[in-house]
CSV table of C-alpha atoms and ligand atoms in Angstrom, one decimal:
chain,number,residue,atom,x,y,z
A,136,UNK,CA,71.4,35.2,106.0
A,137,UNK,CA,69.7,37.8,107.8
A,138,UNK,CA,68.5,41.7,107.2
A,139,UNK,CA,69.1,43.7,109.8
A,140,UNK,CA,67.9,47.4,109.0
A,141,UNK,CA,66.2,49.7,111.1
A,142,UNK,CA,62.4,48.8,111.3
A,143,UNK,CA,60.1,52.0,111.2
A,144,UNK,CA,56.4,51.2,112.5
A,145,UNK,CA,54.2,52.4,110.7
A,146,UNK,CA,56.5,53.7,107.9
A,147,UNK,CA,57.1,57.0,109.9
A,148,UNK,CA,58.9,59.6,108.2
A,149,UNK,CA,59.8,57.0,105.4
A,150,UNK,CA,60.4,58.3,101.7
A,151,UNK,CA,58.3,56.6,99.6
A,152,UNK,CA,58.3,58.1,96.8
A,153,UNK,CA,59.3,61.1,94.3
A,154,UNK,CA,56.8,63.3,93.4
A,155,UNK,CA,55.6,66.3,91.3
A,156,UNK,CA,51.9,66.5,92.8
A,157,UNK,CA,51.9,67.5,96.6
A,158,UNK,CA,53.9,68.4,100.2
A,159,UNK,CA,53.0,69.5,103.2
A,160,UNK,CA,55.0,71.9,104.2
A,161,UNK,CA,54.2,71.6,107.9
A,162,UNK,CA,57.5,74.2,108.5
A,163,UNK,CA,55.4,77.3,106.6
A,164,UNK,CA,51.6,75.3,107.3
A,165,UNK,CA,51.0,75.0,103.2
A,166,UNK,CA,49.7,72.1,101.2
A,167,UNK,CA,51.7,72.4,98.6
A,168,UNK,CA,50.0,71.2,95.3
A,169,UNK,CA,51.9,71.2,91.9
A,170,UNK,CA,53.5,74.4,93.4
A,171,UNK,CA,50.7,75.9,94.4
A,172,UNK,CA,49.1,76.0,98.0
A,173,UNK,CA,46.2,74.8,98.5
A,174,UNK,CA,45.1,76.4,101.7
A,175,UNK,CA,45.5,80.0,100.0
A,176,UNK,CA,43.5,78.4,96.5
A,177,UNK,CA,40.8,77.1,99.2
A,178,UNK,CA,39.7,80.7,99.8
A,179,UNK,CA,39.3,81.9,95.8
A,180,UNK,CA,39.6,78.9,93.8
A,181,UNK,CA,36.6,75.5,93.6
A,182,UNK,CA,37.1,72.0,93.2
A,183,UNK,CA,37.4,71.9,89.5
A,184,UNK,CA,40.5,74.6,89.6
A,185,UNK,CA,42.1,71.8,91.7
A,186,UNK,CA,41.3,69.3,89.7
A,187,UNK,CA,42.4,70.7,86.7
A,188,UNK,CA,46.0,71.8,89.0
A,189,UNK,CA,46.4,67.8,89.7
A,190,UNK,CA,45.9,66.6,86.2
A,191,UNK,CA,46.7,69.4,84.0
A,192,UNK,CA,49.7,70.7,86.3
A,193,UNK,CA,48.2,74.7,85.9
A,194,UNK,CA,44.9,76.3,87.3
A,195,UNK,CA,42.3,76.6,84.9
A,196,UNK,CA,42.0,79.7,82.3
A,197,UNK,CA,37.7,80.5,82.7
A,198,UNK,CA,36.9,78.4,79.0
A,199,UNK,CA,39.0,75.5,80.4
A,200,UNK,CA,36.9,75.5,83.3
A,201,UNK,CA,33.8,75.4,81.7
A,202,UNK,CA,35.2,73.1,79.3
A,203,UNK,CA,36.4,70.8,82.4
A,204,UNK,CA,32.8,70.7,84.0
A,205,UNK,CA,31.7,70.2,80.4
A,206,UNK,CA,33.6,67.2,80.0
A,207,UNK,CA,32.3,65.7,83.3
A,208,UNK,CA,29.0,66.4,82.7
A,209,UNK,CA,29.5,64.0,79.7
A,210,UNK,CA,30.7,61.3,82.0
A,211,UNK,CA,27.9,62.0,84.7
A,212,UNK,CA,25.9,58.5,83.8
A,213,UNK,CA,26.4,55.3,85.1
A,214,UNK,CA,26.5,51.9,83.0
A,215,UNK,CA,22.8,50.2,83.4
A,216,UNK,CA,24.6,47.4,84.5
A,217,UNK,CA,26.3,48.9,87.6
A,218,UNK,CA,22.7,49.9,89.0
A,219,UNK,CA,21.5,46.5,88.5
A,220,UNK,CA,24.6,45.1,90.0
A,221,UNK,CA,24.5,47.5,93.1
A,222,UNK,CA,20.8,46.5,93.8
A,223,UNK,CA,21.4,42.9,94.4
A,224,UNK,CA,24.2,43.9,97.0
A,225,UNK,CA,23.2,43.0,100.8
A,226,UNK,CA,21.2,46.4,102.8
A,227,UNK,CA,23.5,46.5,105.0
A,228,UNK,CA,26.1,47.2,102.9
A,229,UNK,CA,28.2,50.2,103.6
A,230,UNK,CA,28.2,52.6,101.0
A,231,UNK,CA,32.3,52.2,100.8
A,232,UNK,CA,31.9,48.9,99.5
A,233,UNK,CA,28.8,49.5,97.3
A,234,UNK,CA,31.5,52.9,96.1
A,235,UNK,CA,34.3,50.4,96.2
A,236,UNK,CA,32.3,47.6,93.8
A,237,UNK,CA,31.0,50.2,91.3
A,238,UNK,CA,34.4,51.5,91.0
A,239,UNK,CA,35.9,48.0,90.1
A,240,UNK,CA,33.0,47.2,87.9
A,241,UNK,CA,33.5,50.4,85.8
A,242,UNK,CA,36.9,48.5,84.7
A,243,UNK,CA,34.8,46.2,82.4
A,244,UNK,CA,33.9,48.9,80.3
A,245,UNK,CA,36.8,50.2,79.1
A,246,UNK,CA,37.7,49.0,75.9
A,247,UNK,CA,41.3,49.9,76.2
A,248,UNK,CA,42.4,48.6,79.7
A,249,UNK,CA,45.8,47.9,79.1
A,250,UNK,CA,46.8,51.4,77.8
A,251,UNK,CA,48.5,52.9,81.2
A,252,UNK,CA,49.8,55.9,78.9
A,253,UNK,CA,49.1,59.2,80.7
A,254,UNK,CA,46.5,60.7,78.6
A,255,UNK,CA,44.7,57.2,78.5
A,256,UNK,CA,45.0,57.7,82.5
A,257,UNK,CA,43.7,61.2,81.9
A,258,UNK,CA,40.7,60.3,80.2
A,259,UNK,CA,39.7,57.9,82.7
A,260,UNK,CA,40.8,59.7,85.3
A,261,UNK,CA,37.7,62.8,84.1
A,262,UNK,CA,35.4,59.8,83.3
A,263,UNK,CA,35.5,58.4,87.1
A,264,UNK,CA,35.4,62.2,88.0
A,265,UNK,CA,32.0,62.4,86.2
A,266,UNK,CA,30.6,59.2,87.3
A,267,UNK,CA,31.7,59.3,91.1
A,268,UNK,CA,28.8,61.8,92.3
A,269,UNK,CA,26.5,59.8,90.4
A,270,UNK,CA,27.6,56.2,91.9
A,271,UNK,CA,28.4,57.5,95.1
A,272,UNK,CA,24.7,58.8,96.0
A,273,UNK,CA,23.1,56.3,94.2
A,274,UNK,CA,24.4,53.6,95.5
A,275,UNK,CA,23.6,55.0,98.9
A,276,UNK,CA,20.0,55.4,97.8
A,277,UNK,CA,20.1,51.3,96.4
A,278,UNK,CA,20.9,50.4,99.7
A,279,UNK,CA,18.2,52.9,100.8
A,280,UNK,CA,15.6,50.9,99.0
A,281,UNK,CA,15.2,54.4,97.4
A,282,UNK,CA,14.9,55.8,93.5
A,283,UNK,CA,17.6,56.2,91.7
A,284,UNK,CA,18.5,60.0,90.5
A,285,UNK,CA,19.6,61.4,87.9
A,286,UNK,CA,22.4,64.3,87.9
A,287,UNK,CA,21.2,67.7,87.0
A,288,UNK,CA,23.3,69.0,84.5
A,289,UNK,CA,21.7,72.3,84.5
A,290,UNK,CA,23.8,72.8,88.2
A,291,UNK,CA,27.3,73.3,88.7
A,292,UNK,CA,29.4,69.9,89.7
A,293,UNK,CA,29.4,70.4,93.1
A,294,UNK,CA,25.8,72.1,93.4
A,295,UNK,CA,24.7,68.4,91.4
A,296,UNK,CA,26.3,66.7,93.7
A,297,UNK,CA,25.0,68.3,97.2
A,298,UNK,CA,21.7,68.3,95.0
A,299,UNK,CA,21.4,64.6,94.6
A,300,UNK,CA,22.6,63.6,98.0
A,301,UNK,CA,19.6,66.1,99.6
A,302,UNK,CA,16.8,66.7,96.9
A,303,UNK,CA,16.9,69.8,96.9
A,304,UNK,CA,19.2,72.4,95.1
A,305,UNK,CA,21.4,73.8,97.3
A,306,UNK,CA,21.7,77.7,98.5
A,307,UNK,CA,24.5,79.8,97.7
A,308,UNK,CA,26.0,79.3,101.1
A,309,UNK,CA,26.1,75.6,101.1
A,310,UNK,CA,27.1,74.6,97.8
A,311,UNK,CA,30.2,77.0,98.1
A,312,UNK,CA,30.9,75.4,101.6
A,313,UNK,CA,30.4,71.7,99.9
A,314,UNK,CA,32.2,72.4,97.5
A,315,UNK,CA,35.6,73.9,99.6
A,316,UNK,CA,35.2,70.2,101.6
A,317,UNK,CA,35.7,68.5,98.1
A,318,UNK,CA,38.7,71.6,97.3
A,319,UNK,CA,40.4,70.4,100.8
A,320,UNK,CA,40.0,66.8,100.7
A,321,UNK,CA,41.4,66.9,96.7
A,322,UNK,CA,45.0,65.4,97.6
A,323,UNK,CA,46.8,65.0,100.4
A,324,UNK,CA,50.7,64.0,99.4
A,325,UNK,CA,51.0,60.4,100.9
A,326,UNK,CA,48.0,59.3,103.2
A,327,UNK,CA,47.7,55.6,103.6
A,328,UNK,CA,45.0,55.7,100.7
A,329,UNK,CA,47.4,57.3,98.0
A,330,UNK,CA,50.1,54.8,99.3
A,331,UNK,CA,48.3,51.9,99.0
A,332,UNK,CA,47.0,53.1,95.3
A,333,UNK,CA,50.7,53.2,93.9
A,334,UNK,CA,51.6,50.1,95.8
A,335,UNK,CA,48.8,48.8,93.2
A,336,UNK,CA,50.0,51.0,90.5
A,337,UNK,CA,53.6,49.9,90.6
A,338,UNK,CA,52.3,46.1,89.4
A,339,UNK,CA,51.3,48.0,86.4
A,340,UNK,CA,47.8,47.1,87.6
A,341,UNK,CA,45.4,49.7,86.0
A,342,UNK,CA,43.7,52.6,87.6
A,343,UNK,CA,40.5,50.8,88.7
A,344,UNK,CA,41.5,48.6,90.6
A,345,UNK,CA,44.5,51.5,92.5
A,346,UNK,CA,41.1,53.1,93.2
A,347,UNK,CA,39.5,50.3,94.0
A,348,UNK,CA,42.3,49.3,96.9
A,349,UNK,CA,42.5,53.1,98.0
A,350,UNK,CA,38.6,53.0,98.6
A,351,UNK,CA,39.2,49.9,101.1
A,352,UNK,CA,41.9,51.6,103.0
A,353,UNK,CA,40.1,55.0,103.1
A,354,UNK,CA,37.4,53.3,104.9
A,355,UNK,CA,39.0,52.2,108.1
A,356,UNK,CA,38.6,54.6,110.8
A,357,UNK,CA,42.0,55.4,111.6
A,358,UNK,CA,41.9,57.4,107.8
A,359,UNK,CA,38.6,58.7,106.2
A,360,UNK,CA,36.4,56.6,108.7
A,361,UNK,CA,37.0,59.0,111.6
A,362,UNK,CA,34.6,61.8,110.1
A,363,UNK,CA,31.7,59.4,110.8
A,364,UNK,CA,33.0,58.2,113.9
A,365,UNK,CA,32.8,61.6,115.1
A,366,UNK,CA,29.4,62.3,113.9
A,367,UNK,CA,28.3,59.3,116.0
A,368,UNK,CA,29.9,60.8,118.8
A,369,UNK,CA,28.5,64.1,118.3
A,370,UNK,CA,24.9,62.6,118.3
A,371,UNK,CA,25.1,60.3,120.9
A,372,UNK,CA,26.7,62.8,123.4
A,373,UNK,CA,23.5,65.6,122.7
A,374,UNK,CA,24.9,68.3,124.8
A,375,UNK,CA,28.1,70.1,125.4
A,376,UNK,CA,28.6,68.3,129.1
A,377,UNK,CA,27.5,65.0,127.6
A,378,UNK,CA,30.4,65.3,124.7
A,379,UNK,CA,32.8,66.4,127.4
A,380,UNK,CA,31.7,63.8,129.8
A,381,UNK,CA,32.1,61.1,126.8
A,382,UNK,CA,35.3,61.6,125.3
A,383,UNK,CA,36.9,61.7,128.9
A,384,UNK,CA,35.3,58.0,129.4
A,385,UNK,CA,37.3,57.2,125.8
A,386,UNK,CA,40.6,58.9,127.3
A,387,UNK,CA,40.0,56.7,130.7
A,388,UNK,CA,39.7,53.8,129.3
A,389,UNK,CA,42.6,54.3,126.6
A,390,UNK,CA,40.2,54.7,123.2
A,391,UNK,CA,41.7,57.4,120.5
A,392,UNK,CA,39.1,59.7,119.8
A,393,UNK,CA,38.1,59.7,116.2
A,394,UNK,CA,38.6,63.3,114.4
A,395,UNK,CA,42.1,64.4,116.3
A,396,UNK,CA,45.6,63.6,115.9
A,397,UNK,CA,47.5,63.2,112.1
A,398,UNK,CA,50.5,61.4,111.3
A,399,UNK,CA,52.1,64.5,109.9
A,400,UNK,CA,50.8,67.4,111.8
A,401,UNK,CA,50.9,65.5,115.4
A,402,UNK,CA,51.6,69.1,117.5
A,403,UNK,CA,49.4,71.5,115.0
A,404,UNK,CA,45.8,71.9,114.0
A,405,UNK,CA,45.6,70.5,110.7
A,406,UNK,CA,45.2,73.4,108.3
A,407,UNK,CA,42.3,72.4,106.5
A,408,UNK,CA,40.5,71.8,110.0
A,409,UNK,CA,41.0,75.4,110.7
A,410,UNK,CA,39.2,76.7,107.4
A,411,UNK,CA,36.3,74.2,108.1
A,412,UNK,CA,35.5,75.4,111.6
A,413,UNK,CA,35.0,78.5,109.5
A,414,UNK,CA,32.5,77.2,107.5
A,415,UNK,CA,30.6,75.4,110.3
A,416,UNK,CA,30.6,78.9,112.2
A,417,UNK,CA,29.0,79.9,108.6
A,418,UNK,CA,26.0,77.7,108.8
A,419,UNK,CA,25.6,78.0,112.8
A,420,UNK,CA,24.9,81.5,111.9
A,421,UNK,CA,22.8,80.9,109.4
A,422,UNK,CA,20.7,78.5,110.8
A,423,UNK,CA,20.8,80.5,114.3
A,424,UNK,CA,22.0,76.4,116.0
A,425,UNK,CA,25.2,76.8,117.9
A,426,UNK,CA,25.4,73.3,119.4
A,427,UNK,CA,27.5,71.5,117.3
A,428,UNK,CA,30.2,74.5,116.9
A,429,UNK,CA,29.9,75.0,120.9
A,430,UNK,CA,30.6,70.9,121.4
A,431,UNK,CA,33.1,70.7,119.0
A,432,UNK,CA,35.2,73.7,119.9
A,433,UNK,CA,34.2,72.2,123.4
A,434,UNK,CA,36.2,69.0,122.6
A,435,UNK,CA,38.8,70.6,121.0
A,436,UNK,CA,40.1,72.5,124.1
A,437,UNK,CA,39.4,68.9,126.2
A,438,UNK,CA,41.9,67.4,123.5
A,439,UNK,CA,44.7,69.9,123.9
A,440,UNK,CA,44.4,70.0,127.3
A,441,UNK,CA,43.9,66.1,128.5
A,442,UNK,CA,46.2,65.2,125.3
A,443,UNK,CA,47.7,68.5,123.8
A,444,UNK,CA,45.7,67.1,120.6
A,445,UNK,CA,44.7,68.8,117.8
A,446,UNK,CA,41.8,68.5,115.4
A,447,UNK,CA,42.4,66.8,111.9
A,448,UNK,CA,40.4,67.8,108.8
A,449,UNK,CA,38.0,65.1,110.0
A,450,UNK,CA,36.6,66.7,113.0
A,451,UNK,CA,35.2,69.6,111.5
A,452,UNK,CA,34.0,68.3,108.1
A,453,UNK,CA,31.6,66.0,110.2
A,454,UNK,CA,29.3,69.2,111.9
A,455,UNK,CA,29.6,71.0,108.5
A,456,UNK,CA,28.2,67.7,106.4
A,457,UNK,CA,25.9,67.2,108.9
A,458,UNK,CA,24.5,71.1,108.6
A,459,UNK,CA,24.3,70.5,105.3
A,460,UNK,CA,21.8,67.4,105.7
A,461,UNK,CA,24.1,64.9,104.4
A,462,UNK,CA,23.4,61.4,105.9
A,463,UNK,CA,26.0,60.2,108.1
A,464,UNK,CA,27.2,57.1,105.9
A,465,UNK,CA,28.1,59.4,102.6
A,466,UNK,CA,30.8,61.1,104.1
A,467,UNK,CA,33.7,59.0,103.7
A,468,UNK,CA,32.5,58.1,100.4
A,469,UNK,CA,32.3,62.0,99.4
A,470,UNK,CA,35.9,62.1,101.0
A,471,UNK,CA,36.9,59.5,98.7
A,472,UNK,CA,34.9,61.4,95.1
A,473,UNK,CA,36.9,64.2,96.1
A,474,UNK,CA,39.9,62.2,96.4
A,475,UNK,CA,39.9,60.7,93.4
A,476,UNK,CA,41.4,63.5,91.8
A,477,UNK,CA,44.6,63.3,93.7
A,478,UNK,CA,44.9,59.3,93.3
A,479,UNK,CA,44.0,59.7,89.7
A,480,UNK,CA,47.3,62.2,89.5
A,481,UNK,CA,49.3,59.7,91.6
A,482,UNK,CA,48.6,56.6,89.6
A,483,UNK,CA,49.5,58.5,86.4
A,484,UNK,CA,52.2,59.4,87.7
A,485,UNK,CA,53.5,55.7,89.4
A,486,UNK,CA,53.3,54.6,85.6
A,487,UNK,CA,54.6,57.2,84.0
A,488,UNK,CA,57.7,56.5,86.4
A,489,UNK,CA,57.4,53.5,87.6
A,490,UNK,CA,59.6,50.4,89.7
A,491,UNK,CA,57.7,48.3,91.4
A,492,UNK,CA,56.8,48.6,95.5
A,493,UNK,CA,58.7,45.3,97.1
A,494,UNK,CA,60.3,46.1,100.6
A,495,UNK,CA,62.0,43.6,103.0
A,496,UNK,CA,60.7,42.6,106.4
A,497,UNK,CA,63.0,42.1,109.6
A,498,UNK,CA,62.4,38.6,110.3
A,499,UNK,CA,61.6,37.8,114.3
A,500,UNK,CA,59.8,34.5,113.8
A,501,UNK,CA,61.2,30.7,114.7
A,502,UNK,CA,64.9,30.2,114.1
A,503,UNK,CA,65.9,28.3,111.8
B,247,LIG,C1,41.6,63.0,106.8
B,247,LIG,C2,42.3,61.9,107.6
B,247,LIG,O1,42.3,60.8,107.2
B,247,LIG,S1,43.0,62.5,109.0
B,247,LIG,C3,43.1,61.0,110.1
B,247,LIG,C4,41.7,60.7,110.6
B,247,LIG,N1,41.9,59.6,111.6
B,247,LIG,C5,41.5,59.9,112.9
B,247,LIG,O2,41.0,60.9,113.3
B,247,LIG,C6,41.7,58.7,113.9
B,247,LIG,C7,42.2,59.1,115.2
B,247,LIG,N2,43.6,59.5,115.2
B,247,LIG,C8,44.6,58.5,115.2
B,247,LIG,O3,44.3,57.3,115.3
B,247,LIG,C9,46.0,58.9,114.9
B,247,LIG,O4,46.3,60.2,115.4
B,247,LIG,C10,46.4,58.8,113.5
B,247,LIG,C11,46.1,57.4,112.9
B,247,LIG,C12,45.7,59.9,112.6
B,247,LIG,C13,48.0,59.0,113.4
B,247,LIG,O5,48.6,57.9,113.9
B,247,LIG,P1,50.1,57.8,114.4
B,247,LIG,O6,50.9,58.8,113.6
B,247,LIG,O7,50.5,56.4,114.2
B,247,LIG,O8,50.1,58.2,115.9
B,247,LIG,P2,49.9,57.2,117.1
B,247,LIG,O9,48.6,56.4,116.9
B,247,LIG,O10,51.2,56.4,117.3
B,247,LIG,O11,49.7,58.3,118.3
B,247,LIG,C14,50.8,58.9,119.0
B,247,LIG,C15,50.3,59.0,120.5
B,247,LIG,O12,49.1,59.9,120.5
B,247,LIG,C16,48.0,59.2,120.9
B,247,LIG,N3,46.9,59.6,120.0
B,247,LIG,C17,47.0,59.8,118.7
B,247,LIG,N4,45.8,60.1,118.2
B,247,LIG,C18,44.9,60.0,119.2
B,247,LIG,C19,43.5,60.2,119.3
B,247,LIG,N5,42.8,60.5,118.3
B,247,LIG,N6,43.0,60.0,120.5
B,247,LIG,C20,43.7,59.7,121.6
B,247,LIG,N7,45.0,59.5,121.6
B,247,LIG,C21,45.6,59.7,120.4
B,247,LIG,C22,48.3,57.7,120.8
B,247,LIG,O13,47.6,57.0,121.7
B,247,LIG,C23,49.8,57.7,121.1
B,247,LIG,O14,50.0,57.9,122.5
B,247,LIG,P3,51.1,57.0,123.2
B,247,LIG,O15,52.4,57.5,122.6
B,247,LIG,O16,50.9,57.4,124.7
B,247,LIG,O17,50.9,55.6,122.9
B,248,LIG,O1,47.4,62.6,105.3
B,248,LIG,C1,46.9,61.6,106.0
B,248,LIG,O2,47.6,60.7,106.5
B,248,LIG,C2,45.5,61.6,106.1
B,248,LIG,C3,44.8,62.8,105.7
B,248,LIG,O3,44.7,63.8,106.4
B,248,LIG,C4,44.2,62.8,104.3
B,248,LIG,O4,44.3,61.8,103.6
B,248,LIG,O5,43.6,63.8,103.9
């Protein structure tokens, strides 16, 4: 017997599944999040408004708010354990997999694993919110051969974070821009990431371990990888010629260029891209250093022009984490803290609703 149905690479344009959380709405350029879009929310609303919109379904009264960052705050610390376990990992681990191993560690502390109801999910979901910013930098700074520290809960959740990762408490300026990257990269509809994570889900497998597998695909560059791909790129080229002259040799010799092109929004700028070159021209002006905005805008015209390519979210976020003095090898794994929230909402929701993720394959192997 044989299948023969049409075979999508790639899974373009596929429905995979029904949801309440997201959409992009490429027709009226809206991120659609649990009615709501997030693009408009990006420019009055923070990361915890978003967070309690993915898990809560409603933005935040000002009490819940504070009562949300109050609850994280509770979660902020970190099992002993998982420190020690982080140290003995090899230096040259990338802090993906020293993310990806706390994250699956944190799973042998919850007393009530097998529980997948939604507020069970819920609760989880705001302790890995607490703890991510906390794991994330320190197991960076393990790897580092550096101190561990400690969150400041005397900060907002987003200054804490920025705080930790730099040493020094953020201005004004750059903890609202840090905080809008963690806003924009909050959920996404059904990035490879969030696909894999219900793919997990649907076993009935617990929430660790769809966070665990979405940390793992997140990291590949062709997903969250690209952002330090592209800050490699910026560094090595130096100058606005140099960049130029660079990404051509890539385009000559076939090589995708890390930061441009999206699945979903192939012939546009992706939206969040365009409110992140915003904040980069922010901080050029504050800091008076134009040559990162000048070599990125720089390679965004090559792009349209040699490849009518647009910038994803990637592209920019790089510069702008850069400006803010974040080291190169935390951004994908900020990507993936910020993340968290959406996946969280998607895993809840693949159990709440669930059938199991088991597709057929067109087979073209030996006849038999
Ligand atoms: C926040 C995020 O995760 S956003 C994504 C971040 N990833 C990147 O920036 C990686 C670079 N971009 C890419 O690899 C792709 O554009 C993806 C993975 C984002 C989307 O992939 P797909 O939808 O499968 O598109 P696909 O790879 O088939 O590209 C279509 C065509 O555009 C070309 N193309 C797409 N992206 C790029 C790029 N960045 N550089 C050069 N060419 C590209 C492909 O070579 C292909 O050309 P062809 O038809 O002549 O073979
Ligand atoms: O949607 C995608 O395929 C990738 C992406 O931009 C994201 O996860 O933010």
């Amino acid at each position: 017997m044989t299948l023969k149905e049409k075979y999508v690479p790639g899974l373009e344009g596929i429905i995979a599944s029904e949801t309440a959380i997201s959409f992009l709405d490429t027709e009226q350029e809206k991120i659609i999040i649990k009615g709501e879009d997030l693009i408009a929310l990006s420019k009055g609303k923070d990361y915890l408004d978003i967070v309690s919109l993915l898990l809560e379904g409603q933005l935040p009264s000002t009490p819940e708010k504070v009562a949300l960052e109050d609850k994280l705050k509770q979660h902020y610390d970190l099992p002993d354990s998982v420190i020690e376990l982080l140290k003995l990992l090899p230096k040259q681990t990338h802090p993906m997999d020293a993310q990806r191993t706390g994250i699956s560690m944190l799973a042998g502390y919850d007393d009530d694993l097998d529980d997948r109801s939604p507020s069970a999910n819920k609760d989880r979901a705001y302790q890995l919110l607490g703890k991510l910013p906390t794991l994330t930098v320190n197991s960076y700074r393990v790897l580092q051969g550096q101190e561990i520290v400690a969150p400041k809960k005397d900060l907002s959740y987003s200054a804490n974070f920025l705080s930790m990762i730099t040493g020094k408490i953020p201005t004004e300026l750059e903890t609202k821009i840090f905080d809008q990257l963690l806003l924009l990269y909050s959920e996404h509809e059904m990035p490879n990431s969030t696909f894999t994570a219900r793919v997990i889900a649907s076993t009935q497998s617990d929430i660790y371990g769809a966070l665990t597998g979405a940390v793992a695909s997140l990291k590949g560059n062709l997903h969250g990888g690209a952002n330090e791909v592209v800050m490699y790129m910026l560094n090595e080229a130096k100058t606005v010629a140099e960049f130029e002259e660079l990404m051509l040799k890539k385009l000559q010799k076939k090589e995708k260029i890390m930061g441009f092109g999206h699945r979903v929004y192939m012939k546009k700028m992706d939206p969040r891209a365009l409110i992140v070159k915003e904040a980069l021209k922010d901080l050029s002006l504050q800091s008076g250093d134009n040559l990162l905005l000048e070599m990125c805008e720089a390679g965004e015209s090559l792009m349209e022009r040699e490849k009518g390519l647009y910038p994803n979210l990637d592209y920019y976020a790089a510069p702008v984490y850069w400006m803010l003095g974040i080291p190169i090898p935390l951004y994908t794994p900020i990507f993936f803290s910020a993340r968290a929230a959406g996946l969280c909402a998607h895993v809840i929701e693949q159990h709440d609703n669930n059938r199991i993720f088991r597709p057929r394959v067109n087979y073209i192997g030996k006849a038999y």
